[in-house]
Amino acid sequence: DAKTTQPNSMESNEEEPVHLPCNHSTISGTDYIHWYRQLPSQGPEYVIHGLTSNVNNRMASLAIAEDRKSSTLILHRATLRDAAVYYCILRSTTSRGGSEKLVFGKGMKLTVNP
Amino acid sequence: DSGVTQTPKHLITATGQRVTLRCSPRSGDLSVYWYQQSLDQGLQFLIQYYNGEERAKGNILERFSAQQFPDLHSELNLSSLELGDSALYFCASSVLLGGTQYFGPGTRLLVL
């Protein structure tokens, strides 16, 4: 599985935008970029995913670099509820061998200050 | 609420014992995944079932086994428990193979 690199942690202020970076220099053409987050004492939660184009949903936006070697998760107005560990994960669209598992790295801890 | 339920929420047991963790996927989801989260190893994929059949195995110990029943709920059986098996165990489900995974709240296992 191709690897991703994220900062260990970031801090933001409530109601301000926050940009969470992820590097994935070995990404292949069939890899989707997925983001999940894990709030304290909860299971991971899907945030967003994309392949080449930028994506928006009600939770966040995903900006993907033109060469796809990096991406940024954007929370437009951080709230205290966004404090979590964020995981950037690559998932291949081809599942030879049959596994669609998620490979979690260490993730990045986001602290939101009131 | 993801729609995935896991029972029990907490489990305390002794070394050498056997426990069963239960997962009910979201309605309509055919694929079930089990993950283990420990402090030193992070979130690790254990095993995946799709419509009753084992589909993929990850870092699952031989002492652990799982199954998915005709009603699509799944059970993870952990036997000959060791202190190091203490962890959070999450179940996730997806409707499509490779689709978005929805995680349950987890079962916290403590082996004393």
mmCIF file of C-alpha atoms in Angstrom:
data_model
loop_
_atom_site.group_PDB
_atom_site.id
_atom_site.type_symbol
_atom_site.label_atom_id
_atom_site.label_comp_id
_atom_site.label_asym_id
_atom_site.label_seq_id
_atom_site.Cartn_x
_atom_site.Cartn_y
_atom_site.Cartn_z
ATOM 1 C CA ASP A 1 0.000 0.000 0.000
ATOM 2 C CA ALA A 2 1.283 3.436 -0.904
ATOM 3 C CA LYS A 3 2.179 5.531 2.123
ATOM 4 C CA THR A 4 1.036 8.949 3.252
ATOM 5 C CA THR A 5 2.855 11.473 5.416
ATOM 6 C CA GLN A 6 1.081 13.874 7.722
ATOM 7 C CA PRO A 7 2.277 16.235 10.453
ATOM 8 C CA ASN A 8 1.899 14.731 13.907
ATOM 9 C CA SER A 9 -0.313 17.544 15.087
ATOM 10 C CA MET A 10 -1.813 20.930 14.288
ATOM 11 C CA GLU A 11 -3.640 23.599 16.207
ATOM 12 C CA SER A 12 -6.355 25.903 15.005
ATOM 13 C CA ASN A 13 -8.746 28.403 16.448
ATOM 14 C CA GLU A 14 -12.478 27.969 16.565
ATOM 15 C CA GLU A 15 -14.396 29.400 13.582
ATOM 16 C CA GLU A 16 -11.232 29.809 11.518
ATOM 17 C CA PRO A 17 -10.371 27.751 8.447
ATOM 18 C CA VAL A 18 -7.832 24.981 8.876
ATOM 19 C CA HIS A 19 -5.804 23.238 6.203
ATOM 20 C CA LEU A 20 -4.605 19.729 6.946
ATOM 21 C CA PRO A 21 -1.815 18.604 4.586
ATOM 22 C CA CYS A 22 -0.976 15.124 3.391
ATOM 23 C CA ASN A 23 1.904 13.990 1.206
ATOM 24 C CA HIS A 24 1.625 10.873 -0.907
ATOM 25 C CA SER A 25 4.504 11.025 -3.368
ATOM 26 C CA THR A 26 4.228 7.345 -4.339
ATOM 27 C CA ILE A 27 0.544 7.484 -5.212
ATOM 28 C CA SER A 28 -0.453 5.439 -8.232
ATOM 29 C CA GLY A 29 -2.980 6.317 -10.878
ATOM 30 C CA THR A 30 -5.564 3.981 -9.392
ATOM 31 C CA ASP A 31 -5.337 5.306 -5.823
ATOM 32 C CA TYR A 32 -8.147 7.330 -4.330
ATOM 33 C CA ILE A 33 -7.299 9.737 -1.507
ATOM 34 C CA HIS A 34 -9.543 9.175 1.494
ATOM 35 C CA TRP A 35 -9.805 11.081 4.753
ATOM 36 C CA TYR A 36 -11.217 9.658 7.918
ATOM 37 C CA ARG A 37 -11.186 11.181 11.372
ATOM 38 C CA GLN A 38 -11.491 9.741 14.831
ATOM 39 C CA LEU A 39 -13.032 11.821 17.569
ATOM 40 C CA PRO A 40 -12.055 10.991 21.152
ATOM 41 C CA SER A 41 -13.553 7.715 22.361
ATOM 42 C CA GLN A 42 -15.267 7.042 19.034
ATOM 43 C CA GLY A 43 -14.740 4.925 15.966
ATOM 44 C CA PRO A 44 -13.251 6.437 12.821
ATOM 45 C CA GLU A 45 -15.602 8.500 10.694
ATOM 46 C CA TYR A 46 -15.491 9.030 6.929
ATOM 47 C CA VAL A 47 -14.834 12.627 5.918
ATOM 48 C CA ILE A 48 -14.232 12.838 2.181
ATOM 49 C CA HIS A 49 -12.439 11.234 -0.733
ATOM 50 C CA GLY A 50 -11.284 12.125 -4.207
ATOM 51 C CA LEU A 51 -9.254 10.939 -7.181
ATOM 52 C CA THR A 52 -8.080 13.916 -9.222
ATOM 53 C CA SER A 53 -10.481 16.805 -8.942
ATOM 54 C CA ASN A 54 -11.157 18.883 -5.851
ATOM 55 C CA VAL A 55 -14.161 17.699 -3.878
ATOM 56 C CA ASN A 56 -16.595 19.380 -1.534
ATOM 57 C CA ASN A 57 -19.126 17.953 0.865
ATOM 58 C CA ARG A 58 -20.977 19.180 3.910
ATOM 59 C CA MET A 59 -18.075 18.353 6.199
ATOM 60 C CA ALA A 60 -15.024 19.546 4.317
ATOM 61 C CA SER A 61 -13.259 20.212 1.044
ATOM 62 C CA LEU A 62 -10.440 18.208 -0.463
ATOM 63 C CA ALA A 63 -7.886 19.968 -2.614
ATOM 64 C CA ILE A 64 -5.708 17.638 -4.678
ATOM 65 C CA ALA A 65 -2.468 18.820 -6.230
ATOM 66 C CA GLU A 66 -2.196 18.598 -9.996
ATOM 67 C CA ASP A 67 0.511 15.914 -9.771
ATOM 68 C CA ARG A 68 -1.539 14.153 -7.062
ATOM 69 C CA LYS A 69 1.488 13.844 -4.827
ATOM 70 C CA SER A 70 -0.152 15.853 -2.097
ATOM 71 C CA SER A 71 -3.580 16.876 -0.926
ATOM 72 C CA THR A 72 -5.133 19.175 1.641
ATOM 73 C CA LEU A 73 -8.221 18.663 3.717
ATOM 74 C CA ILE A 74 -9.900 21.981 4.367
ATOM 75 C CA LEU A 75 -12.269 22.597 7.242
ATOM 76 C CA HIS A 76 -13.832 25.933 6.412
ATOM 77 C CA ARG A 77 -14.795 26.918 9.958
ATOM 78 C CA ALA A 78 -13.287 24.743 12.621
ATOM 79 C CA THR A 79 -15.461 23.947 15.596
ATOM 80 C CA LEU A 80 -14.573 22.299 18.877
ATOM 81 C CA ARG A 81 -16.243 19.168 17.546
ATOM 82 C CA ASP A 82 -13.616 18.972 14.794
ATOM 83 C CA ALA A 83 -10.892 18.183 17.333
ATOM 84 C CA ALA A 84 -9.862 14.691 16.323
ATOM 85 C CA VAL A 85 -7.147 12.567 14.787
ATOM 86 C CA TYR A 86 -7.304 12.892 11.009
ATOM 87 C CA TYR A 87 -6.133 10.079 8.780
ATOM 88 C CA CYS A 88 -5.160 10.491 5.143
ATOM 89 C CA ILE A 89 -5.411 7.090 3.436
ATOM 90 C CA LEU A 90 -4.793 5.870 -0.094
ATOM 91 C CA ARG A 91 -7.131 3.210 -1.442
ATOM 92 C CA SER A 92 -6.622 1.496 -4.758
ATOM 93 C CA THR A 93 -9.559 1.227 -7.104
ATOM 94 C CA THR A 94 -8.250 -2.171 -8.107
ATOM 95 C CA SER A 95 -8.651 -4.781 -5.434
ATOM 96 C CA ARG A 96 -6.663 -7.698 -6.697
ATOM 97 C CA GLY A 97 -6.402 -10.158 -3.893
ATOM 98 C CA GLY A 98 -9.765 -9.026 -2.675
ATOM 99 C CA SER A 99 -8.889 -6.680 0.127
ATOM 100 C CA GLU A 100 -10.618 -3.374 0.480
ATOM 101 C CA LYS A 101 -9.124 -2.733 3.883
ATOM 102 C CA LEU A 102 -8.180 0.692 5.156
ATOM 103 C CA VAL A 103 -4.521 1.097 6.072
ATOM 104 C CA PHE A 104 -4.311 3.669 8.832
ATOM 105 C CA GLY A 105 -1.092 5.504 9.577
ATOM 106 C CA LYS A 106 -0.473 7.449 12.751
ATOM 107 C CA GLY A 107 -2.731 10.273 11.615
ATOM 108 C CA MET A 108 -2.583 13.903 12.647
ATOM 109 C CA LYS A 109 -4.060 15.242 15.860
ATOM 110 C CA LEU A 110 -6.010 18.463 15.375
ATOM 111 C CA THR A 111 -6.537 20.652 18.410
ATOM 112 C CA VAL A 112 -9.149 23.403 18.150
ATOM 113 C CA ASN A 113 -8.796 26.279 20.566
ATOM 114 C CA PRO A 114 -11.918 28.135 21.729
ATOM 115 C CA ASP B 1 -24.613 7.423 14.801
ATOM 116 C CA SER B 2 -23.074 5.361 11.998
ATOM 117 C CA GLY B 3 -25.733 2.645 12.112
ATOM 118 C CA VAL B 4 -23.167 0.010 13.029
ATOM 119 C CA THR B 5 -23.670 -1.498 16.467
ATOM 120 C CA GLN B 6 -21.178 -3.374 18.561
ATOM 121 C CA THR B 7 -21.641 -5.271 21.789
ATOM 122 C CA PRO B 8 -20.483 -5.287 24.444
ATOM 123 C CA LYS B 9 -19.074 -1.792 24.878
ATOM 124 C CA HIS B 10 -16.639 -2.892 27.538
ATOM 125 C CA LEU B 11 -15.251 -6.275 28.433
ATOM 126 C CA ILE B 12 -12.915 -7.183 31.270
ATOM 127 C CA THR B 13 -11.541 -10.676 31.401
ATOM 128 C CA ALA B 14 -8.533 -12.677 32.522
ATOM 129 C CA THR B 15 -5.608 -14.103 30.633
ATOM 130 C CA GLY B 16 -6.317 -17.443 29.023
ATOM 131 C CA GLN B 17 -10.018 -16.754 28.632
ATOM 132 C CA ARG B 18 -12.120 -16.589 25.489
ATOM 133 C CA VAL B 19 -14.484 -13.780 24.484
ATOM 134 C CA THR B 20 -16.840 -13.052 21.618
ATOM 135 C CA LEU B 21 -17.396 -9.589 20.204
ATOM 136 C CA ARG B 22 -20.500 -8.938 18.152
ATOM 137 C CA CYS B 23 -21.122 -6.530 15.301
ATOM 138 C CA SER B 24 -24.310 -5.653 13.451
ATOM 139 C CA PRO B 25 -23.614 -3.822 10.198
ATOM 140 C CA ARG B 26 -25.710 -1.030 8.746
ATOM 141 C CA SER B 27 -28.874 -2.240 7.111
ATOM 142 C CA GLY B 28 -28.064 -3.424 3.598
ATOM 143 C CA ASP B 29 -24.276 -3.508 4.057
ATOM 144 C CA LEU B 30 -22.816 -6.822 2.955
ATOM 145 C CA SER B 31 -19.187 -6.220 3.879
ATOM 146 C CA VAL B 32 -17.905 -6.297 7.453
ATOM 147 C CA TYR B 33 -14.399 -5.415 8.579
ATOM 148 C CA TRP B 34 -12.716 -5.859 11.942
ATOM 149 C CA TYR B 35 -9.943 -3.590 13.181
ATOM 150 C CA GLN B 36 -7.885 -3.548 16.350
ATOM 151 C CA GLN B 37 -6.616 -0.320 17.887
ATOM 152 C CA SER B 38 -3.914 -0.475 20.508
ATOM 153 C CA LEU B 39 -1.692 2.278 21.853
ATOM 154 C CA ASP B 40 1.485 0.917 20.313
ATOM 155 C CA GLN B 41 0.160 -0.438 16.994
ATOM 156 C CA GLY B 42 -2.529 2.061 16.087
ATOM 157 C CA LEU B 43 -5.479 0.931 13.960
ATOM 158 C CA GLN B 44 -4.796 -2.411 12.324
ATOM 159 C CA PHE B 45 -6.984 -4.331 9.923
ATOM 160 C CA LEU B 46 -7.790 -7.842 11.117
ATOM 161 C CA ILE B 47 -10.244 -9.485 8.746
ATOM 162 C CA GLN B 48 -13.000 -8.808 6.219
ATOM 163 C CA TYR B 49 -16.162 -10.704 5.352
ATOM 164 C CA TYR B 50 -18.434 -10.155 2.407
ATOM 165 C CA ASN B 51 -21.887 -11.710 2.322
ATOM 166 C CA GLY B 52 -20.858 -14.512 4.629
ATOM 167 C CA GLU B 53 -17.542 -15.342 3.008
ATOM 168 C CA GLU B 54 -14.106 -14.438 4.274
ATOM 169 C CA ARG B 55 -12.613 -11.996 1.810
ATOM 170 C CA ALA B 56 -9.330 -10.803 3.254
ATOM 171 C CA LYS B 57 -7.099 -11.329 6.250
ATOM 172 C CA GLY B 58 -4.778 -8.860 7.833
ATOM 173 C CA ASN B 59 -2.739 -9.016 11.003
ATOM 174 C CA ILE B 60 -5.050 -11.463 12.707
ATOM 175 C CA LEU B 61 -3.564 -13.893 15.188
ATOM 176 C CA GLU B 62 -4.315 -17.595 14.920
ATOM 177 C CA ARG B 63 -5.985 -17.365 18.348
ATOM 178 C CA PHE B 64 -8.543 -15.025 16.789
ATOM 179 C CA SER B 65 -11.298 -16.053 14.429
ATOM 180 C CA ALA B 66 -14.381 -14.465 12.966
ATOM 181 C CA GLN B 67 -17.476 -15.312 11.033
ATOM 182 C CA GLN B 68 -20.355 -13.582 9.330
ATOM 183 C CA PHE B 69 -23.785 -15.098 9.715
ATOM 184 C CA PRO B 70 -26.651 -15.319 7.186
ATOM 185 C CA ASP B 71 -28.282 -12.251 8.766
ATOM 186 C CA LEU B 72 -24.952 -10.474 8.077
ATOM 187 C CA HIS B 73 -24.002 -9.828 11.672
ATOM 188 C CA SER B 74 -20.454 -10.804 12.513
ATOM 189 C CA GLU B 75 -18.653 -12.139 15.538
ATOM 190 C CA LEU B 76 -14.980 -11.906 16.412
ATOM 191 C CA ASN B 77 -13.780 -14.660 18.723
ATOM 192 C CA LEU B 78 -10.636 -14.088 20.755
ATOM 193 C CA SER B 79 -9.224 -17.049 22.647
ATOM 194 C CA SER B 80 -6.292 -17.800 24.960
ATOM 195 C CA LEU B 81 -6.261 -14.115 25.736
ATOM 196 C CA GLU B 82 -3.023 -12.384 26.631
ATOM 197 C CA LEU B 83 -2.378 -9.037 28.272
ATOM 198 C CA GLY B 84 -1.327 -7.654 24.908
ATOM 199 C CA ASP B 85 -4.759 -8.309 23.444
ATOM 200 C CA SER B 86 -6.134 -5.433 25.484
ATOM 201 C CA ALA B 87 -7.303 -2.950 22.888
ATOM 202 C CA LEU B 88 -10.247 -1.328 21.209
ATOM 203 C CA TYR B 89 -11.885 -3.528 18.602
ATOM 204 C CA PHE B 90 -13.836 -1.794 15.868
ATOM 205 C CA CYS B 91 -16.184 -3.210 13.351
ATOM 206 C CA ALA B 92 -16.960 -1.377 10.129
ATOM 207 C CA SER B 93 -19.348 -2.088 7.299
ATOM 208 C CA SER B 94 -19.774 -0.978 3.718
ATOM 209 C CA VAL B 95 -22.421 -1.600 1.125
ATOM 210 C CA LEU B 96 -19.957 -1.933 -1.732
ATOM 211 C CA LEU B 97 -16.623 -3.636 -1.907
ATOM 212 C CA GLY B 98 -14.177 -0.773 -1.595
ATOM 213 C CA GLY B 99 -16.912 1.610 -0.559
ATOM 214 C CA THR B 100 -16.979 4.027 2.333
ATOM 215 C CA GLN B 101 -16.614 2.215 5.615
ATOM 216 C CA TYR B 102 -18.858 3.088 8.534
ATOM 217 C CA PHE B 103 -17.424 2.266 11.921
ATOM 218 C CA GLY B 104 -19.140 1.166 15.067
ATOM 219 C CA PRO B 105 -18.382 2.613 18.496
ATOM 220 C CA GLY B 106 -16.010 -0.204 19.340
ATOM 221 C CA THR B 107 -15.580 -2.742 22.113
ATOM 222 C CA ARG B 108 -12.958 -1.945 24.709
ATOM 223 C CA LEU B 109 -11.301 -5.168 25.865
ATOM 224 C CA LEU B 110 -9.194 -5.276 28.978
ATOM 225 C CA VAL B 111 -7.320 -8.462 29.753
ATOM 226 C CA LEU B 112 -6.038 -8.687 33.319
#
